[in-house]
Short mmCIF file of C-alpha atoms and ligand atoms in Angstrom, two decimals:
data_model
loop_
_atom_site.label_atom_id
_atom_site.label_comp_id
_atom_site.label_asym_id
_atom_site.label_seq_id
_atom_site.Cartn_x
_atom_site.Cartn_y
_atom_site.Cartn_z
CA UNK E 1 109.78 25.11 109.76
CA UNK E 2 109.20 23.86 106.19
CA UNK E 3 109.20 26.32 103.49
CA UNK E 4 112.28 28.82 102.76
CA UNK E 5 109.98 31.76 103.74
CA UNK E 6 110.06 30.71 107.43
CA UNK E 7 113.79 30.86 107.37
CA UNK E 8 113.41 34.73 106.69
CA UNK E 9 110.60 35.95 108.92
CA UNK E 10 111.33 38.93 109.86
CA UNK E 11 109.68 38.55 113.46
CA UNK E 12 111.67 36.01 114.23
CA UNK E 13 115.01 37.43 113.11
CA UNK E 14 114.57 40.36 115.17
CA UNK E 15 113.76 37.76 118.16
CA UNK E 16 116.78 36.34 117.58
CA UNK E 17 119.01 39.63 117.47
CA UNK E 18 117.01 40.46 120.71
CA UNK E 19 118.61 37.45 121.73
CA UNK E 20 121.82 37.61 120.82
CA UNK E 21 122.44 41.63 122.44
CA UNK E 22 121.19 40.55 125.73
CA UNK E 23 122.92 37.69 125.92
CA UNK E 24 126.43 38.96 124.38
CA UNK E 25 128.50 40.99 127.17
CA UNK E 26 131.91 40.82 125.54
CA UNK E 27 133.80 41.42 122.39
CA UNK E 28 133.94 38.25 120.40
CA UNK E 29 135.03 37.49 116.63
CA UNK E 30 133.60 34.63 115.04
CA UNK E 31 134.72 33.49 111.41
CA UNK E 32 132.64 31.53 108.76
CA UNK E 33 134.25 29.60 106.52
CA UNK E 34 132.14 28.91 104.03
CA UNK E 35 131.67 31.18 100.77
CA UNK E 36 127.64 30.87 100.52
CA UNK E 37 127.44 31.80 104.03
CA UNK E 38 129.81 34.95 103.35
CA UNK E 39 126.94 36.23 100.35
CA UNK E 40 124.11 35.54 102.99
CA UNK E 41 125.99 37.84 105.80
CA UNK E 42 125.89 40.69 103.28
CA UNK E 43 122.94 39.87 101.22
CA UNK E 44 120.95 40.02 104.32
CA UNK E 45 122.48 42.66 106.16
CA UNK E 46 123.24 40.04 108.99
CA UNK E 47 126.53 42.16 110.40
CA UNK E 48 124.64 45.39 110.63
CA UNK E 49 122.21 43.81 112.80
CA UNK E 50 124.50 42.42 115.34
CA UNK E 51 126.01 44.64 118.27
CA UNK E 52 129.02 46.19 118.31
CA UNK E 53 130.36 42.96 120.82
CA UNK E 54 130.20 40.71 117.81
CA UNK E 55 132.49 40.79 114.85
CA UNK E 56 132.13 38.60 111.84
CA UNK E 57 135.68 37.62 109.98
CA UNK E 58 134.98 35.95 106.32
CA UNK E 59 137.50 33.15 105.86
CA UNK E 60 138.53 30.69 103.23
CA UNK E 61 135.46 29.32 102.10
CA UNK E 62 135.67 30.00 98.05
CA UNK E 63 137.23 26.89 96.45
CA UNK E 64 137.93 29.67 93.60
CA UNK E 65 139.51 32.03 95.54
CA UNK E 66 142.04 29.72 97.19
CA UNK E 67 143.05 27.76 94.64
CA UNK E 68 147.02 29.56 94.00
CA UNK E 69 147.73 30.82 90.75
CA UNK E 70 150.05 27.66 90.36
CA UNK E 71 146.76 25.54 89.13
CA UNK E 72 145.31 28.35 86.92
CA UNK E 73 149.01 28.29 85.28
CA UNK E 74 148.56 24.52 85.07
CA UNK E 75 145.43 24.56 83.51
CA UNK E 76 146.32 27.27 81.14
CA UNK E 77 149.13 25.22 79.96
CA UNK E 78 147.07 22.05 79.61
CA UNK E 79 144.62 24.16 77.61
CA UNK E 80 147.23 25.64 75.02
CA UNK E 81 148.02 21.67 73.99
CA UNK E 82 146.32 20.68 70.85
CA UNK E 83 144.66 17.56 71.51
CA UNK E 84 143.42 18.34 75.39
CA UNK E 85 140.06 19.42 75.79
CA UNK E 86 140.23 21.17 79.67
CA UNK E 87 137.06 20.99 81.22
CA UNK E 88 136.08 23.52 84.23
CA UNK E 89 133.36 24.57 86.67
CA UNK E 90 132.30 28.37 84.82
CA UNK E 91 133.80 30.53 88.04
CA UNK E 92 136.99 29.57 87.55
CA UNK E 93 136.93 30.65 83.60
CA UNK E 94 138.06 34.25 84.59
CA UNK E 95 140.42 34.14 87.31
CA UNK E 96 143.32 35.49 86.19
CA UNK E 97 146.59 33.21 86.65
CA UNK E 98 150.15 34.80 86.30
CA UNK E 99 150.01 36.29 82.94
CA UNK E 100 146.44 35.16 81.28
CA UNK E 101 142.97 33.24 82.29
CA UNK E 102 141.12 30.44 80.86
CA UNK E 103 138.62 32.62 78.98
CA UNK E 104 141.19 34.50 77.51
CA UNK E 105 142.78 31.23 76.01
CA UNK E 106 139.04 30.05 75.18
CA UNK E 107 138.93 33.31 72.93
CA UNK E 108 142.00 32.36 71.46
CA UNK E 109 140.86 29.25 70.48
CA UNK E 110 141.41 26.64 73.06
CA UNK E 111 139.08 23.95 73.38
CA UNK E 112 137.70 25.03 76.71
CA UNK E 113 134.25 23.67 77.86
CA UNK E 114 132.39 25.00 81.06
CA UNK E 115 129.83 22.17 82.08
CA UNK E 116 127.43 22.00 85.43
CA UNK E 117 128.44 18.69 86.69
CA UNK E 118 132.16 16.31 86.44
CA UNK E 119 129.74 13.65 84.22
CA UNK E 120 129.53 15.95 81.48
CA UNK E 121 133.33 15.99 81.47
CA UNK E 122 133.31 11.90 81.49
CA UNK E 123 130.68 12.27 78.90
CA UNK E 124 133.13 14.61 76.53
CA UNK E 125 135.68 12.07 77.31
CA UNK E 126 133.52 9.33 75.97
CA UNK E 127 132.38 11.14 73.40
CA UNK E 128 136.08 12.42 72.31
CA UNK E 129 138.16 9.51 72.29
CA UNK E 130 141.02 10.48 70.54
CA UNK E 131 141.37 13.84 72.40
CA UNK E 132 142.84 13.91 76.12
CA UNK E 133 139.85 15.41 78.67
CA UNK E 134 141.02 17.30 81.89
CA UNK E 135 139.09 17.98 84.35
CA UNK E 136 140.11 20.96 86.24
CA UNK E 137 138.81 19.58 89.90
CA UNK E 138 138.68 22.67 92.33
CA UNK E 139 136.61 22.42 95.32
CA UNK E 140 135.97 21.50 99.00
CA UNK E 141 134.77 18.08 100.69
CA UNK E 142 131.09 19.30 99.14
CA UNK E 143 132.24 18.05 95.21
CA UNK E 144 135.10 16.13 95.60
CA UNK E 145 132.86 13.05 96.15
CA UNK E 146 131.58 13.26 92.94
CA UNK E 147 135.13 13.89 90.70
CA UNK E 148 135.92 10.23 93.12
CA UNK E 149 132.82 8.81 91.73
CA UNK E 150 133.56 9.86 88.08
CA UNK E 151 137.19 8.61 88.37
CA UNK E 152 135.99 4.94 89.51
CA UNK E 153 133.39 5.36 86.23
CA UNK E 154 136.25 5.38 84.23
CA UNK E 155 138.07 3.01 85.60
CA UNK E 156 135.23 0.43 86.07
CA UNK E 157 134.80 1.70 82.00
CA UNK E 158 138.31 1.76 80.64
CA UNK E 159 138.38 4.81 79.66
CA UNK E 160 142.28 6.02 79.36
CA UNK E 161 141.49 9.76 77.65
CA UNK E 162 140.00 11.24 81.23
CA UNK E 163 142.36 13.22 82.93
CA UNK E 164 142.18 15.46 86.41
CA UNK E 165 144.27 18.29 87.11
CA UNK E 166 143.87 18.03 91.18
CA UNK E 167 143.03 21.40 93.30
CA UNK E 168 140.61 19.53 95.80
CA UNK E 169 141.42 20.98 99.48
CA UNK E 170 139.77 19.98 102.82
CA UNK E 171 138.30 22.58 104.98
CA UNK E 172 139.06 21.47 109.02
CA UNK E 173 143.04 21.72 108.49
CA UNK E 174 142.89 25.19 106.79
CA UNK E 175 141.04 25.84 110.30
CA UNK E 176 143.40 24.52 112.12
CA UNK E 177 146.27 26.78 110.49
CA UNK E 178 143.44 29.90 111.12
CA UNK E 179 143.73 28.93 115.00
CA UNK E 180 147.08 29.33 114.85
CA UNK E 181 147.11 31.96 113.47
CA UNK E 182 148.02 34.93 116.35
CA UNK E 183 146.82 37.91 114.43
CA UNK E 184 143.59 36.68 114.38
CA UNK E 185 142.41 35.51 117.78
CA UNK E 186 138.96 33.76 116.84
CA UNK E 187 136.56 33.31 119.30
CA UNK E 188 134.33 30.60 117.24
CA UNK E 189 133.73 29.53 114.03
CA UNK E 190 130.68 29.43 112.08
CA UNK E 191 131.21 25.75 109.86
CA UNK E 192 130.29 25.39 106.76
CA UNK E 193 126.74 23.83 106.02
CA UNK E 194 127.29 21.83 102.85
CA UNK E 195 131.13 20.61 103.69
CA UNK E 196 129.20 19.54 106.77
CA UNK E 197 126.76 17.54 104.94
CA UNK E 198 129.63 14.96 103.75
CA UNK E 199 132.10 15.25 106.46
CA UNK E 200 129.67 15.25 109.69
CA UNK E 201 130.58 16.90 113.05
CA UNK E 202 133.79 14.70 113.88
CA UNK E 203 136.13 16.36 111.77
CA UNK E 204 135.76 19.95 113.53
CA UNK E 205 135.65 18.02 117.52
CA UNK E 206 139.97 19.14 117.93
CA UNK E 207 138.75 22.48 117.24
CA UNK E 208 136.51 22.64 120.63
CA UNK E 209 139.14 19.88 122.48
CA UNK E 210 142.11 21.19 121.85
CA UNK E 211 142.09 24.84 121.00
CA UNK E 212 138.51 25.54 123.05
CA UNK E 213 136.84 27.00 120.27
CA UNK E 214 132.97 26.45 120.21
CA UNK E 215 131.57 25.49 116.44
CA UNK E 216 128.43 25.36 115.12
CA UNK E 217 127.54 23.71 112.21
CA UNK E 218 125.17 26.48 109.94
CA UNK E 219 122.82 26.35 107.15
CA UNK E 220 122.50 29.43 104.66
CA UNK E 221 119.27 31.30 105.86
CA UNK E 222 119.43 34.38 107.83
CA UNK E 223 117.47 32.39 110.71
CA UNK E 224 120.31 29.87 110.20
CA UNK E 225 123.19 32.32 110.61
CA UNK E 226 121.51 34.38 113.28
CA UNK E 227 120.51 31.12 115.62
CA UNK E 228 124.16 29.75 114.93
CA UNK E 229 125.95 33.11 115.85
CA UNK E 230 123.85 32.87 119.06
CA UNK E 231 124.35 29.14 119.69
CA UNK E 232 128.08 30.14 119.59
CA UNK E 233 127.77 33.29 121.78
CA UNK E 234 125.71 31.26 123.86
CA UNK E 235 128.64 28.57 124.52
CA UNK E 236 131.35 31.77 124.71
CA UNK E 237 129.26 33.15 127.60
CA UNK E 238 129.53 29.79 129.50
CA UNK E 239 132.81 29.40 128.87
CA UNK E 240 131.71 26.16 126.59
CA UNK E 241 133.23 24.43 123.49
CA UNK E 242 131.37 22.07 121.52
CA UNK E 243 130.45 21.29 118.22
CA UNK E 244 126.97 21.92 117.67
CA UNK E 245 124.82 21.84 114.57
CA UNK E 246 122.28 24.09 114.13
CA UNK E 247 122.02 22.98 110.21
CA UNK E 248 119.98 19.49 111.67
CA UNK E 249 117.56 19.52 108.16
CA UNK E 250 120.73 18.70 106.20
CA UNK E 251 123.74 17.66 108.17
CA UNK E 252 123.64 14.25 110.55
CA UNK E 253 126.57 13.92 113.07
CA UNK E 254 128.57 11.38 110.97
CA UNK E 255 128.01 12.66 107.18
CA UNK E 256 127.18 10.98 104.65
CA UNK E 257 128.96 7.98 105.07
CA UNK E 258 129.05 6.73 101.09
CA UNK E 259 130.34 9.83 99.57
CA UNK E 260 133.16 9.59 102.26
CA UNK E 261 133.72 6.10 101.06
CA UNK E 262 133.81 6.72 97.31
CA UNK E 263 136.27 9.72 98.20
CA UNK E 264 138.92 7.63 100.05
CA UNK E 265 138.20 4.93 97.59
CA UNK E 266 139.91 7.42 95.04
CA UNK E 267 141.92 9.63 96.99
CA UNK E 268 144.03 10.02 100.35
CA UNK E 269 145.23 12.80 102.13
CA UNK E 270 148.01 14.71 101.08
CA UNK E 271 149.87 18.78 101.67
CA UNK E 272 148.14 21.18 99.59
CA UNK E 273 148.89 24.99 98.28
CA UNK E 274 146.31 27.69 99.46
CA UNK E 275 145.85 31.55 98.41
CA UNK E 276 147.07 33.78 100.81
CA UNK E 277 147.54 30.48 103.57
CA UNK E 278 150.13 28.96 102.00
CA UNK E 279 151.16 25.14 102.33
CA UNK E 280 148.87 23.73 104.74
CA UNK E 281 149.60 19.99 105.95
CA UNK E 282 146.97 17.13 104.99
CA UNK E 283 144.70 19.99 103.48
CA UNK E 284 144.76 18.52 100.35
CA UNK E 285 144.04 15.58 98.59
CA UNK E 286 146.20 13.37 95.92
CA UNK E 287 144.76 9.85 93.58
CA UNK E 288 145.26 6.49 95.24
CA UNK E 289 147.62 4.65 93.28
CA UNK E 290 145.69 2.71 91.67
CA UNK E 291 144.02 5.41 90.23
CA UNK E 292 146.83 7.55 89.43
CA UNK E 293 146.56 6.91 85.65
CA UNK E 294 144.11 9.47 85.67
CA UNK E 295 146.31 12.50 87.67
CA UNK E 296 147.13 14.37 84.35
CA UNK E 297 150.46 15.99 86.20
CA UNK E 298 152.13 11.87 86.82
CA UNK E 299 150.93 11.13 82.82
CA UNK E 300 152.69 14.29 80.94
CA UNK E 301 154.65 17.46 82.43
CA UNK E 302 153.05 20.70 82.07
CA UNK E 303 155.64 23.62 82.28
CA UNK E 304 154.45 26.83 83.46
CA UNK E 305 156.74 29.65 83.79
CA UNK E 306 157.62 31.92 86.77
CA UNK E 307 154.09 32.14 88.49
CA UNK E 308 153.42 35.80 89.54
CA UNK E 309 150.82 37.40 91.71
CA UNK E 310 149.21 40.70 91.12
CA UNK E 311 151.07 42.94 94.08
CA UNK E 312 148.35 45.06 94.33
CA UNK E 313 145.64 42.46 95.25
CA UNK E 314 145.15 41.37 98.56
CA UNK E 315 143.05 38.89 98.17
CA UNK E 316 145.66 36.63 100.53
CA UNK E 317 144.72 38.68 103.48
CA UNK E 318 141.19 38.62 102.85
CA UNK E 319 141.14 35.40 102.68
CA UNK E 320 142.81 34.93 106.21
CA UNK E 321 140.34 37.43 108.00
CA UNK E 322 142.64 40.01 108.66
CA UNK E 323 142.10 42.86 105.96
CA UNK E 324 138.64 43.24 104.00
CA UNK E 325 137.90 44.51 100.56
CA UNK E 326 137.87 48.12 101.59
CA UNK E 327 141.43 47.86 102.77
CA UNK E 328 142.34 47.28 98.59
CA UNK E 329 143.32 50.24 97.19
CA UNK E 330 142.23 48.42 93.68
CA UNK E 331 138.51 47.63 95.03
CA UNK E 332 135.47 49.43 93.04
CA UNK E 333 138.32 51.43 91.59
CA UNK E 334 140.25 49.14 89.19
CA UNK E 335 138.95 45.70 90.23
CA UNK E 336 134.95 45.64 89.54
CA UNK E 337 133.10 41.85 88.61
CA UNK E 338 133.34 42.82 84.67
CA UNK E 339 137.66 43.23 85.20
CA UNK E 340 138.55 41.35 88.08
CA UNK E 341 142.17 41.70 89.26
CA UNK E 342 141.71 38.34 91.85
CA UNK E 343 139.74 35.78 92.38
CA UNK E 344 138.14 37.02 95.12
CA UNK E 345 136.13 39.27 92.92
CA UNK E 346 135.55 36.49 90.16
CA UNK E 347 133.26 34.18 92.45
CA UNK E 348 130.08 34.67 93.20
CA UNK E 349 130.69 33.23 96.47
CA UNK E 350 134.29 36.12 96.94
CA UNK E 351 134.57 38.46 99.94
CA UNK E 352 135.34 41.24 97.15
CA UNK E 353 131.86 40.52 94.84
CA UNK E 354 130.23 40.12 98.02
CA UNK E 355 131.34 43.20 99.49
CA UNK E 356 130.62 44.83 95.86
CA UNK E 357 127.46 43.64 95.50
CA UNK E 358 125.60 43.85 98.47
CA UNK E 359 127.49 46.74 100.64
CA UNK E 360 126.86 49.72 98.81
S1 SF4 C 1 139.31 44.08 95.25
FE1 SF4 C 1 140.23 42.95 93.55
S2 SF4 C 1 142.40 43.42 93.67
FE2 SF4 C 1 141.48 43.95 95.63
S3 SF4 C 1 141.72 42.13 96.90
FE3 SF4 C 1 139.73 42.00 95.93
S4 SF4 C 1 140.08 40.80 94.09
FE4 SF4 C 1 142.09 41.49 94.78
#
């Protein structure tokens, strides 16, 4: 198949879901992990089609969402300082941190600037020399690549004004904490397509060796997500566990082999803090020495004060499978896209603005 059409023939889907009731004869709950693929599920209706066997769990696949309210309180900080300009991705302008949000500083006059890519924020730093540029770097395997490549930019151009306020995380160990996780008892996961397209297959192979959980490797379509589910329900039956891709028009069993090597150029592996998961060892990722001129936290101290959490939102359980947006008392009620209480219902890529949106 070529054109993005194809990828939502109805025919075919309802081939496919023929497919997948025959050949599913127990209960089985698979998870994706990926944020895009969470939309598609509801945009497309996928769980309504499936039978009652199969249960799809939405995990930690926003970078927004589980980035702890320790970073937003970071960044908040760094904004209040006169001569920083912060510079951030737009979804994380309104998630609220423990007592205000980055658009709420903007509109008090911070110097806040949302751009599309890091090099704009190497370009401000260029362009604003006497002014210190952060860049607020939240995200999964899929952009930290590029924040690596901007940071050996500066270096190879001397620039000592570019800053980054580190938030990266790595998907496969926040999977491995899921496994082990008791309450959840996951029967496969559903991997993400475009953390796939850097990292390869490898990374996920101790998920079907050690624990025996089959993966498959998805793209975004609802052909994409119904072939994978059946792929996995497929290996469940036969009491397989592999790591399959079913994503083959993007993803290539070792990744992309240069973006790896301009990310470990730049960083290594370190703990990191998730939303609702807590810390997670070597989920994270911390500068090289060499480039740790540019980690804005060794250069200057930020102080934040107590960092809070909203009781009410349970955007921690959400984003561990076990409750959904309908078990928050606060969902549609209080917490709707234009006043989000969590983050969850700030992205575009949340279980809460998913569930919002699309499940009316
Ligand atoms: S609906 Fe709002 S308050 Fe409730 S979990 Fe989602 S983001 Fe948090």
């Amino acid at each position: 198949m070529k054109y993005i059409d194809e990828f939502r023939n109805r025919e075919l889907a309802q081939g496919l879901i023929k497919k997948i009731v025959e050949r599913s004869t127990r209960p089985v709950k698979l998870m994706e992990v990926c944020g895009t693929h969470t939309v598609n599920i509801f945009r497309y209706g996928i769980k309504e089609l499936l039978p009652e066997t199969v249960t799809l769990l939405s995990g930690p696949g926003c970078p927004v969402c589980v980035t702890p309210n320790e970073t937003i309180d970071k960044a908040i900080a760094l904004s209040r300082e006169k001569d920083v300009i912060l510079v951030t991705f737009g979804d994380m302008m309104d998630v609220p941190g423990s007592s205000s949000s980055l658009a709420k500083e903007k509109s008090q006059g911070a110097d806040i600037r949302v751009v599309y890519s890091v090099q704009d924020a190497l370009k401000i730093a260029t362009e604003n020399p006497k002014k210190k540029t952060v860049f607020l770097a939240i995200g999964f395997e899929t952009t930290s690549p590029t924040v690596a490549v901007s940071l050996i930019e500066a270096e190879e151009l001397g620039l000592r004004n570019y800053f980054i306020l580190q938030g990266h995380k790595l998907i496969p160990p926040a999977m491995k904490a899921l496994v082990e996780d008791e309450n959840l008892a996951l029967d496969g996961f559903i991997c993400p397509g475009h953390v796939s397209t850097i990292i390869g297959q490898r990374p996920y192979q101790f998920l079907a060796t050690q624990y025996k959980l089959p993966c498959v490797i998805s793209g975004f379509e609802p052909l994409d997500i119904l072939q994978s589910i059946y792929m996995l329900i497929n290996q469940i039956e036969q009491d397989r566990a592999e790591v399959k891709i079913q994503y083959k028009r993007s993803v290539k069993e070792e990744g992309n082999p240069l973006a790896l090597q301009k990310l470990y150029r730049a960083f290594q592996v370190s703990d990191s803090n998730w939303r609702g998961l807590g810390l997670i060892p070597g989920s994270g990722l911390k500068l090289r020495n060499e480039f740790k001129n540019f980690d804005v936290e060794e250069k200057f101290p930020i102080e934040v004060g107590e960092v809070k959490e909203n009781p009410d939102c349970i955007c921690g359980s959400i984003l561990k499978g076990i409750k959904t947006p309908l078990d928050c008392p606060l969902f549609r009620k209080v917490c709707r896209p234009e006043n989000p209480i969590g983050p969850c219902m700030v992205s575009s890529e949340g279980s809460c603005a998913a569930y919002y949106k699309f499940r009316q």
